Coordinates of C-alpha atoms in Angstrom, one line a residue:
M23 CA 143.0 112.0 -139.4
G24 CA 145.2 111.9 -136.3
V25 CA 144.2 111.0 -132.7
K26 CA 146.2 112.2 -129.7
I27 CA 146.6 109.6 -127.0
S28 CA 148.3 110.3 -123.6
V29 CA 150.1 107.4 -121.9
E30 CA 151.8 108.1 -118.6
G31 CA 152.2 111.8 -119.5
T32 CA 153.5 111.2 -123.0
V33 CA 151.3 112.1 -125.9
Y34 CA 151.3 109.9 -129.0
E35 CA 149.7 111.0 -132.3
V36 CA 148.3 108.0 -134.2
E37 CA 146.0 107.3 -137.0
E38 CA 142.3 107.1 -136.1
G39 CA 141.5 103.4 -136.1
S40 CA 144.9 102.3 -134.7
K41 CA 144.8 99.3 -132.4
I42 CA 145.4 100.0 -128.8
L43 CA 148.1 97.2 -128.9
E44 CA 150.0 99.3 -131.4
I45 CA 150.0 102.2 -128.9
A46 CA 151.3 99.9 -126.2
E47 CA 154.2 98.9 -128.5
K48 CA 155.0 102.6 -129.1
A49 CA 154.9 103.3 -125.3
Y50 CA 156.6 100.2 -123.9
G51 CA 158.5 98.5 -126.8
N52 CA 159.2 94.8 -125.9
D53 CA 157.5 95.2 -122.6
A54 CA 154.2 95.7 -124.4
K55 CA 153.7 92.0 -124.2
K56 CA 153.2 92.4 -120.4
M57 CA 150.1 94.5 -121.0
M58 CA 146.9 92.6 -120.7
L59 CA 144.2 95.2 -120.9
A60 CA 143.7 99.0 -121.1
E61 CA 141.6 101.7 -119.5
Y62 CA 140.7 104.1 -122.3
N63 CA 139.1 107.3 -121.1
G64 CA 138.0 105.5 -117.9
R65 CA 136.6 102.4 -119.6
L66 CA 138.2 99.0 -119.7
I67 CA 138.9 97.8 -123.2
E68 CA 140.8 95.0 -124.9
L69 CA 144.1 95.7 -126.7
G70 CA 142.7 94.5 -130.0
K71 CA 140.2 97.4 -130.1
K72 CA 140.7 100.6 -132.0
V73 CA 141.0 104.2 -130.9
K74 CA 138.5 106.7 -132.3
D75 CA 138.9 109.8 -130.1
D76 CA 141.6 111.8 -128.3
G77 CA 142.1 110.7 -124.7
E78 CA 144.2 108.9 -122.1
I79 CA 145.1 105.2 -121.9
R80 CA 146.3 103.4 -118.8
F81 CA 147.7 100.0 -119.6
L82 CA 147.2 97.2 -117.2
S83 CA 149.6 94.3 -116.5
T84 CA 149.3 91.5 -114.0
A85 CA 150.2 94.1 -111.3
D86 CA 146.5 95.2 -111.7
K87 CA 143.7 92.9 -110.5
N88 CA 141.9 93.3 -113.9
G89 CA 145.1 92.5 -115.7
R90 CA 145.5 89.4 -113.6
R91 CA 142.0 88.2 -114.4
V92 CA 142.7 88.6 -118.2
Y93 CA 146.0 86.7 -117.8
R94 CA 144.4 83.8 -116.0
R95 CA 141.5 83.4 -118.5
S96 CA 143.9 83.6 -121.4
V97 CA 146.3 81.0 -120.0
I98 CA 143.4 78.6 -119.5
F99 CA 142.4 79.1 -123.1
M100 CA 145.9 78.4 -124.3
M101 CA 146.1 75.3 -122.1
Q102 CA 142.9 74.0 -123.7
E103 CA 144.2 74.4 -127.2
A104 CA 147.6 72.9 -126.2
I105 CA 145.8 69.7 -125.1
K106 CA 144.1 69.6 -128.5
R107 CA 147.5 69.9 -130.2
L108 CA 148.9 67.0 -128.1
H109 CA 145.8 64.8 -128.8
P110 CA 144.3 65.9 -132.1
N111 CA 142.4 62.6 -132.6
E112 CA 140.9 62.5 -129.1
R113 CA 138.3 64.7 -127.5
L114 CA 139.9 65.6 -124.2
D115 CA 138.7 68.5 -122.2
V116 CA 140.1 70.2 -119.2
R117 CA 137.9 71.3 -116.3
V118 CA 139.1 74.2 -114.1
Y119 CA 137.6 73.8 -110.6
F120 CA 138.9 76.4 -108.2
S121 CA 141.8 78.5 -107.1
V122 CA 144.0 77.1 -104.4
G123 CA 147.1 79.1 -103.4
S124 CA 148.6 80.7 -106.5
G125 CA 147.1 78.3 -109.0
Y126 CA 143.9 76.6 -110.4
F127 CA 143.2 73.0 -109.7
C128 CA 142.3 71.2 -112.9
R129 CA 141.4 67.7 -114.1
I130 CA 141.2 66.3 -117.7
F131 CA 138.3 64.2 -118.9
D132 CA 137.9 62.0 -122.0
D133 CA 134.9 61.9 -124.4
D134 CA 133.0 59.5 -122.1
G135 CA 133.4 61.7 -119.1
G136 CA 136.2 59.5 -117.5
A137 CA 139.0 61.2 -115.7
V138 CA 142.4 61.0 -117.5
A139 CA 145.3 59.9 -115.3
I140 CA 147.8 62.8 -115.0
T141 CA 151.5 61.8 -115.3
E142 CA 154.6 63.9 -114.9
E143 CA 155.4 63.0 -118.5
F144 CA 152.0 64.2 -119.7
L145 CA 152.4 67.5 -117.8
A146 CA 155.9 68.1 -119.2
R147 CA 154.7 67.6 -122.8
L148 CA 151.7 69.9 -122.1
E149 CA 153.8 72.6 -120.6
D150 CA 156.3 72.4 -123.5
T151 CA 153.4 72.7 -126.0
M152 CA 152.1 75.8 -124.2
R153 CA 155.6 77.4 -124.2
T154 CA 155.8 76.7 -127.9
M155 CA 152.5 78.5 -128.3
V156 CA 153.8 81.5 -126.3
A157 CA 156.8 81.7 -128.7
E158 CA 154.4 81.6 -131.7
D159 CA 152.6 84.6 -130.3
I160 CA 149.3 83.3 -131.7
P161 CA 146.5 86.0 -131.9
I162 CA 143.4 85.7 -129.8
Y163 CA 140.5 86.9 -131.9
K164 CA 137.0 87.9 -130.7
Y165 CA 133.9 87.7 -132.9
V166 CA 130.2 88.0 -132.4
T167 CA 127.8 85.1 -133.3
K168 CA 124.3 84.1 -132.5
T169 CA 123.8 82.6 -129.1
R170 CA 121.9 79.6 -130.6
K171 CA 124.9 78.9 -132.9
A172 CA 127.3 79.1 -130.0
R173 CA 125.1 76.6 -128.0
A174 CA 125.0 74.2 -131.0
M175 CA 128.8 74.4 -131.3
F176 CA 129.5 73.8 -127.6
K177 CA 126.9 70.9 -127.5
E178 CA 128.7 69.3 -130.5
E179 CA 132.0 69.6 -128.7
G180 CA 130.6 68.0 -125.5
L181 CA 130.8 71.2 -123.5
H182 CA 127.4 70.7 -121.9
A183 CA 127.9 73.1 -119.0
K184 CA 128.5 76.0 -121.5
D185 CA 125.4 74.9 -123.5
S186 CA 123.4 74.9 -120.3
L187 CA 124.7 78.3 -119.2
L188 CA 123.8 79.9 -122.5
N189 CA 120.3 78.4 -122.4
Y190 CA 119.5 81.2 -119.9
R191 CA 121.2 84.0 -121.8
T192 CA 118.6 86.7 -122.9
S193 CA 120.8 88.3 -125.6
S194 CA 120.5 86.8 -129.0
N195 CA 124.2 87.5 -129.7
I196 CA 127.4 86.5 -127.9
N197 CA 131.2 87.2 -128.0
I198 CA 133.3 84.1 -128.9
Y199 CA 137.1 83.9 -128.7
E200 CA 139.2 82.0 -131.2
L201 CA 142.7 80.7 -130.6
D202 CA 144.7 78.4 -132.9
G203 CA 141.5 77.2 -134.5
G204 CA 139.7 76.6 -131.2
H205 CA 136.6 78.5 -130.0
D206 CA 135.3 79.3 -126.5
Y207 CA 133.3 81.6 -124.4
F208 CA 134.9 83.3 -121.4
Y209 CA 133.5 85.5 -118.6
G210 CA 135.5 88.7 -119.2
Y211 CA 138.2 90.2 -121.3
M212 CA 141.1 88.3 -122.9
A213 CA 144.7 89.0 -123.9
P214 CA 145.5 90.0 -127.5
S215 CA 147.8 87.0 -128.1
T216 CA 149.7 84.2 -126.4
G217 CA 153.0 86.1 -126.6
G218 CA 152.6 87.6 -123.1
L219 CA 151.5 84.4 -121.4
A220 CA 154.9 83.0 -120.4
G221 CA 154.3 83.1 -116.7
F222 CA 152.9 79.7 -115.7
R223 CA 153.8 76.3 -114.4
L224 CA 152.0 72.9 -114.4
L225 CA 152.4 70.8 -111.3
S226 CA 151.0 67.3 -110.5
F227 CA 148.6 67.6 -107.5
E228 CA 146.3 64.9 -106.0
D229 CA 144.3 63.3 -108.9
G230 CA 144.7 66.4 -111.1
F231 CA 147.2 69.2 -111.5
I232 CA 147.8 72.8 -110.7
L233 CA 148.0 75.5 -113.3
Q234 CA 150.2 78.0 -111.4
Y235 CA 150.0 81.6 -112.4
P236 CA 152.0 84.7 -111.4
R237 CA 151.7 85.9 -107.8
K238 CA 150.0 89.1 -106.9
G239 CA 152.5 91.9 -106.4
T240 CA 155.6 90.2 -107.7
G241 CA 154.2 89.0 -111.0
E242 CA 156.7 86.1 -110.6
I243 CA 156.2 82.3 -110.5
G244 CA 157.5 81.3 -107.1
E245 CA 157.6 78.0 -105.3
Y246 CA 154.1 76.6 -105.1
K247 CA 153.0 76.1 -101.5
P248 CA 150.4 73.4 -101.2
L249 CA 147.4 74.1 -98.9
P250 CA 146.2 70.6 -98.1
K251 CA 143.4 71.5 -95.7
L252 CA 142.0 74.2 -97.9
F253 CA 142.2 71.9 -100.9
T254 CA 140.3 69.2 -99.0
V255 CA 137.5 71.5 -98.2
L256 CA 137.3 72.9 -101.7
N257 CA 137.4 69.5 -103.3
E258 CA 134.8 68.2 -100.9
A259 CA 132.5 71.1 -101.9
A260 CA 133.0 70.4 -105.6
T261 CA 132.3 66.6 -105.0
W262 CA 129.1 67.4 -103.1
G263 CA 128.0 69.7 -106.0
D264 CA 128.6 66.8 -108.4
M265 CA 126.6 64.5 -106.2
M266 CA 123.7 67.0 -106.2
H267 CA 124.1 67.3 -110.0
I268 CA 124.6 71.1 -109.4
S269 CA 128.3 71.7 -110.1
T270 CA 127.9 74.7 -112.5
V271 CA 125.7 77.8 -112.8
G272 CA 123.8 76.3 -115.7
A273 CA 123.0 73.2 -113.6
L274 CA 121.8 75.4 -110.7
N275 CA 119.5 77.2 -113.1
D276 CA 118.3 73.9 -114.5
A277 CA 117.4 72.8 -110.9
I278 CA 115.5 76.0 -110.2
T279 CA 113.4 75.7 -113.4
A280 CA 112.8 72.1 -112.6
G281 CA 111.2 73.1 -109.3
R282 CA 114.0 71.7 -107.0
T283 CA 114.3 75.0 -105.0
N284 CA 113.0 73.6 -101.7
E285 CA 115.0 70.4 -102.0
I286 CA 118.2 72.4 -102.7
I287 CA 117.7 74.7 -99.7
L288 CA 116.7 72.0 -97.2
M289 CA 119.5 69.7 -98.3
Q290 CA 122.2 72.4 -98.1
E291 CA 121.0 73.4 -94.6
A292 CA 121.0 69.8 -93.4
I293 CA 124.6 69.4 -94.6
M294 CA 125.7 72.6 -93.0
E295 CA 124.0 71.7 -89.7
E296 CA 125.6 68.3 -89.7
K297 CA 129.0 69.8 -90.2
I298 CA 128.5 72.3 -87.4
G299 CA 127.4 69.5 -85.1
S300 CA 130.4 67.5 -86.0
I301 CA 132.7 70.4 -85.0
A302 CA 130.9 70.8 -81.8
A303 CA 131.3 67.1 -81.0
R304 CA 135.0 67.4 -81.5
I305 CA 135.2 70.3 -79.1
A306 CA 133.1 68.6 -76.5
A307 CA 135.0 65.4 -76.7
N308 CA 138.1 67.1 -75.2
R309 CA 137.3 69.1 -72.1
E310 CA 140.7 70.7 -72.3
N311 CA 139.3 72.8 -75.2
K312 CA 138.5 76.1 -73.4
F313 CA 139.2 78.6 -76.2
V314 CA 137.4 78.1 -79.5
M315 CA 139.2 80.6 -81.8
I316 CA 137.2 81.5 -84.9
A317 CA 138.7 83.5 -87.8
G318 CA 138.0 84.0 -91.5
P319 CA 137.9 86.7 -94.2
S320 CA 135.2 89.3 -94.5
S321 CA 131.6 88.2 -95.1
S322 CA 132.3 84.6 -94.3
G323 CA 129.4 84.4 -91.9
K324 CA 131.4 84.2 -88.8
T325 CA 128.7 85.7 -86.5
T326 CA 125.9 83.3 -87.6
F327 CA 128.4 80.4 -87.5
S328 CA 129.4 81.3 -83.9
H329 CA 125.7 81.4 -82.8
R330 CA 124.9 78.1 -84.4
L331 CA 128.1 76.5 -83.1
S332 CA 127.2 77.7 -79.6
M333 CA 123.7 76.1 -79.9
Q334 CA 125.4 72.8 -80.8
L335 CA 127.8 73.1 -77.9
R336 CA 124.9 73.7 -75.5
A337 CA 123.2 70.6 -76.8
R338 CA 126.3 68.7 -75.8
G339 CA 126.3 70.0 -72.2
L340 CA 128.7 72.9 -72.6
T341 CA 128.1 76.6 -71.8
P342 CA 129.6 78.8 -74.5
H343 CA 130.6 82.5 -73.8
P344 CA 131.1 84.7 -76.9
I345 CA 134.0 87.1 -76.9
G346 CA 134.7 89.5 -79.7
L347 CA 138.4 90.4 -80.1
D348 CA 137.4 93.9 -81.0
M349 CA 136.6 94.4 -77.3
Y350 CA 140.4 94.4 -76.9
Y351 CA 141.1 97.2 -79.3
K352 CA 143.6 99.8 -78.1
N353 CA 142.2 103.3 -77.7
R354 CA 141.9 105.0 -81.0
D355 CA 144.7 107.4 -80.3
E356 CA 147.0 104.4 -79.8
M357 CA 146.2 102.7 -83.0
P358 CA 149.1 101.9 -85.4
L359 CA 149.2 103.4 -88.8
D360 CA 149.2 101.6 -92.2
E361 CA 151.4 102.3 -95.2
F362 CA 149.1 105.1 -96.2
G363 CA 149.3 106.8 -92.8
K364 CA 145.8 105.8 -91.8
K365 CA 144.8 104.1 -88.6
D366 CA 145.1 100.3 -89.1
F367 CA 142.2 98.7 -87.3
E368 CA 143.1 95.3 -88.7
A369 CA 146.7 95.2 -87.5
L370 CA 147.5 92.7 -84.7
E371 CA 149.3 95.6 -82.9
G372 CA 145.9 97.4 -82.7
L373 CA 144.9 94.9 -80.0
D374 CA 145.9 95.0 -76.4
I375 CA 147.6 91.5 -76.6
E376 CA 149.0 91.6 -73.1
Q377 CA 145.6 92.4 -71.5
F378 CA 143.9 89.7 -73.6
N379 CA 146.4 87.1 -72.5
A380 CA 146.2 88.2 -68.8
D381 CA 142.4 88.0 -68.9
M382 CA 142.3 84.6 -70.7
N383 CA 144.8 83.1 -68.3
A384 CA 142.9 84.4 -65.3
L385 CA 139.7 82.8 -66.6
L386 CA 141.5 79.6 -67.3
A387 CA 142.7 79.6 -63.7
G388 CA 139.0 79.9 -62.5
E389 CA 139.3 83.6 -61.5
R390 CA 136.5 86.1 -61.9
V391 CA 137.4 88.7 -64.5
E392 CA 135.9 92.0 -65.4
M393 CA 135.6 91.9 -69.2
P394 CA 136.3 95.0 -71.3
Y395 CA 133.8 96.8 -73.7
F396 CA 135.1 98.9 -76.5
N397 CA 133.0 102.1 -77.1
F398 CA 133.2 102.6 -80.8
K399 CA 131.5 106.0 -80.6
I400 CA 134.3 107.6 -78.5
G401 CA 137.1 105.1 -79.6
R402 CA 138.0 104.0 -76.1
R403 CA 137.9 100.8 -74.0
E404 CA 135.6 100.8 -71.0
Y405 CA 134.6 98.6 -68.1
R406 CA 130.9 98.3 -67.3
N407 CA 130.8 95.8 -64.5
Q408 CA 130.6 92.8 -66.8
F409 CA 132.2 89.9 -65.0
L410 CA 132.9 86.4 -66.3
Q411 CA 134.1 83.2 -64.5
I412 CA 134.3 79.8 -66.1
G413 CA 134.0 76.3 -64.9
K414 CA 134.7 72.8 -66.3
D415 CA 131.7 72.9 -68.7
D416 CA 132.3 76.5 -69.9
V417 CA 134.1 77.4 -73.2
L418 CA 135.0 80.8 -74.6
V419 CA 134.0 81.3 -78.3
I420 CA 136.4 83.9 -79.5
E421 CA 135.8 85.6 -82.9
G422 CA 138.1 87.9 -84.7
I423 CA 140.5 88.2 -87.6
H424 CA 143.5 87.3 -85.6
G425 CA 142.0 84.3 -83.9
L426 CA 144.4 81.8 -85.6
N427 CA 147.5 83.8 -85.0
D428 CA 149.4 82.3 -82.1
K429 CA 151.0 85.8 -81.5
L430 CA 147.6 86.8 -80.2
S431 CA 147.3 84.0 -77.7
Y432 CA 151.0 83.3 -77.1
S433 CA 150.7 82.5 -73.4
L434 CA 147.7 80.2 -73.6
P435 CA 148.4 76.4 -73.5
K436 CA 148.2 74.9 -77.0
E437 CA 146.0 72.1 -75.8
S438 CA 143.4 74.7 -74.5
K439 CA 142.8 76.1 -78.0
F440 CA 140.6 74.8 -80.8
K441 CA 141.0 76.8 -84.0
I442 CA 138.4 77.1 -86.7
Y443 CA 138.9 78.8 -90.1
I444 CA 135.7 79.8 -91.9
S445 CA 135.3 81.0 -95.4
A446 CA 132.7 81.0 -98.2
L447 CA 134.2 78.5 -100.7
T448 CA 131.7 78.1 -103.5
Q449 CA 130.9 74.7 -104.9
L450 CA 130.0 76.1 -108.3
T451 CA 131.9 76.9 -111.5
I452 CA 130.5 79.1 -114.2
D453 CA 131.2 76.4 -116.8
E454 CA 134.0 73.9 -117.6
H455 CA 136.7 76.6 -118.1
N456 CA 135.5 79.5 -116.0
P457 CA 135.8 79.1 -112.2
L458 CA 133.6 81.2 -109.9
S459 CA 135.7 83.4 -107.7
T460 CA 135.0 82.9 -103.9
T461 CA 136.2 86.5 -103.4
D462 CA 133.4 87.7 -105.7
G463 CA 130.9 85.8 -103.7
R464 CA 132.1 87.4 -100.4
L465 CA 132.1 90.8 -102.0
I466 CA 128.5 90.5 -103.1
R467 CA 127.5 89.2 -99.7
R468 CA 129.2 92.3 -98.2
I469 CA 127.5 94.7 -100.6
V470 CA 124.1 93.4 -99.6
R471 CA 124.8 93.4 -95.9
D472 CA 126.4 96.8 -95.8
A473 CA 123.4 98.3 -97.6
R474 CA 121.0 96.7 -95.1
T475 CA 122.8 97.2 -91.8
R476 CA 124.9 100.3 -92.4
G477 CA 123.2 102.2 -95.2
T478 CA 126.4 102.0 -97.2
Q479 CA 126.0 102.2 -101.0
A480 CA 127.5 99.6 -103.2
A481 CA 130.1 102.1 -104.4
G482 CA 131.3 102.6 -100.9
T483 CA 131.7 98.8 -100.2
I484 CA 133.5 98.4 -103.5
A485 CA 135.8 101.3 -102.8
M486 CA 137.1 99.8 -99.5
W487 CA 137.3 96.2 -100.8
D488 CA 140.9 96.3 -101.9
S489 CA 141.9 97.5 -98.5
V490 CA 139.9 94.7 -96.9
R491 CA 141.6 92.2 -99.1
R492 CA 145.0 93.5 -98.2
G493 CA 144.2 93.0 -94.5
E494 CA 143.0 89.4 -95.2
E495 CA 146.2 88.5 -97.1
R496 CA 148.3 89.9 -94.2
N497 CA 146.3 88.8 -91.2
I498 CA 144.1 85.8 -92.1
F499 CA 145.2 83.7 -95.1
P500 CA 148.8 83.0 -93.8
F501 CA 147.3 81.2 -90.8
Q502 CA 144.4 79.3 -92.4
E503 CA 146.3 76.0 -92.6
E504 CA 147.0 76.1 -88.8
A505 CA 143.3 75.6 -88.1
D506 CA 142.1 72.4 -86.4
V507 CA 139.1 72.5 -88.8
M508 CA 137.9 74.5 -91.8
F509 CA 134.3 75.3 -92.3
N510 CA 132.9 76.2 -95.6
S511 CA 130.0 78.7 -95.2
A512 CA 129.1 78.9 -98.9
L513 CA 125.6 77.8 -99.8
I514 CA 125.2 76.3 -103.3
Y515 CA 122.1 78.4 -104.0
E516 CA 123.2 81.7 -102.5
M517 CA 124.1 83.7 -105.6
A518 CA 120.6 83.1 -106.9
V519 CA 119.3 84.6 -103.7
L520 CA 121.8 87.5 -103.4
K521 CA 121.0 88.5 -107.0
L522 CA 117.6 89.8 -105.9
Y523 CA 119.3 92.2 -103.4
A524 CA 122.6 93.0 -105.1
E525 CA 121.5 93.9 -108.6
P526 CA 119.5 97.1 -107.7
L527 CA 122.5 98.2 -105.5
L528 CA 125.0 97.7 -108.3
F529 CA 122.8 99.5 -110.9
A530 CA 122.9 102.5 -108.5
V531 CA 126.7 102.9 -109.0
E532 CA 127.2 105.9 -111.2
H533 CA 128.9 105.6 -114.6
D534 CA 131.4 108.4 -113.8
T535 CA 132.7 106.8 -110.5
P536 CA 135.9 104.7 -110.1
E537 CA 133.8 101.9 -108.8
Y538 CA 131.6 101.6 -111.9
V539 CA 134.0 99.2 -113.7
E540 CA 133.8 96.7 -110.8
A541 CA 130.0 97.1 -110.4
K542 CA 129.6 96.4 -114.1
R543 CA 131.6 93.2 -113.8
L544 CA 129.6 92.0 -110.9
K545 CA 126.3 92.8 -112.7
K546 CA 127.4 90.7 -115.6
L547 CA 128.3 87.8 -113.2
L548 CA 124.8 88.0 -111.7
T549 CA 123.1 87.8 -115.1
Y550 CA 124.2 84.2 -115.3
F551 CA 121.9 83.2 -112.4
L552 CA 118.2 82.8 -112.2
P553 CA 116.7 84.4 -109.1
M554 CA 115.5 82.1 -106.3
P555 CA 112.7 83.1 -103.8
T556 CA 113.7 83.4 -100.1
E557 CA 110.5 82.4 -98.3
I558 CA 111.5 78.9 -97.4
I559 CA 115.0 79.9 -96.2
S560 CA 115.2 79.3 -92.4
Q561 CA 115.7 82.2 -90.0
S562 CA 118.8 80.4 -88.7
S563 CA 120.3 80.1 -92.2
L564 CA 123.7 81.7 -92.6
I565 CA 122.5 83.6 -95.7
R566 CA 120.1 85.5 -93.4
E567 CA 123.1 87.3 -91.9
F568 CA 123.3 89.2 -95.3
I569 CA 119.8 89.4 -96.6
G570 CA 118.1 89.9 -93.3
G571 CA 115.5 88.0 -91.3
S572 CA 117.9 86.1 -89.1
C573 CA 116.8 84.9 -85.7
Y574 CA 120.3 85.9 -84.4
K575 CA 121.6 89.4 -83.7
V576 CA 123.6 89.8 -86.8

């Protein structure tokens, strides 16, 4: 019996039960290898699945975010099995820590848990082995097994983080992937085979290496640009997680069930307060610092951080004055347009840069300046007799997405600016081979806060997230390494807290909406976490900016 499938306007009649991969080969020929995933009648599906009904298929390559996720997971799996090929008589395991730039930072450990020294010769052999596996086009199979059997298998292989993670799985069955005789569990869909995984590079980096993957947009492997400051902060967070014996989701769950909740919260808050105090001490030590410029991506906790930094500055004899860059928006009818013809409120050109520089220089010279106020209701800048004048003990705490861009503050003396980049850079990984996306953490924060403060449903927040991300990639990330200091606002326990608020919001996303696929993925992520009660969390905690109950106006 035939099934009619439409692909980009062309209808293919195939046998019922045909694999989606076979339809990709009909539609794209040799380019079918570039396809990682499919959307079949509005539902994401792996290419190894079979068609049963008439419908439409949209194939996803690495040009699509879901295709990129599949690609990266699959390359990690291939790398694991390549290590086994190279060292068949040793039990070596790779740990994937976090994304830094266009690659994952990884280390390799032996059976005793000792780190393996990474040499250029080793990486060259590993990369050659991986490329051989690409040429062999080895299938990646998926099968269902009992969760208890999977746990026993991972425990036997020394993958204790996976065993711990699955200890909290409520389903009695689990999907396991097989490649070249190796077995593993991955968070999300996988590619049908290794034949389409040619875009990668291995680079020695610090005490590990970078698994570089194709860049967003181009799909090409370009020159790797190290981000030393970002790496230092990420690595510090991972090291601290190891010291707390909470480096994975399973370990966090273990700590919650062991009754360590209060200890975790208090320890994390103490560490965060110490770091904010250290930043304040650096600013206070140099009285030429008059402009504290704070920038970071969406839902990094910039507002709470600014309040807590201001308190620390006051404790050191300084008088901070908060200034929001959105007060310098141009009038709405003067706003530039983005590539879609909509007003671009995140563009640098949407700010009155000349007026900002004039006001800041006047303040620096000791003059009394009337500060602007942007009326968002009417979309115009106003003046409401709000004057400011600063002396030797005053500092301006300026928050906004363009704070690190010197084009904004081009006329201010370099020595007068202290730049801070803030982002939520999670300390956790899901398990040994599945890093936890910092972007996902920020999105879940944003979903919870938008619902609480703006009445926005989760579908609305998800719908605008890609646009938010484009703005970050254009206006924030290119300048992060120019910061004097980076502050990590992630709390090691926060996903266990956000779960309580985010899950009901995600379940409210309707099945027939475009946002459902993303909501479903986030719901699955949250199932890995045990919930954590919020009563002990301080009113000054950064997480309160999102869940409510903050002592600050956030």
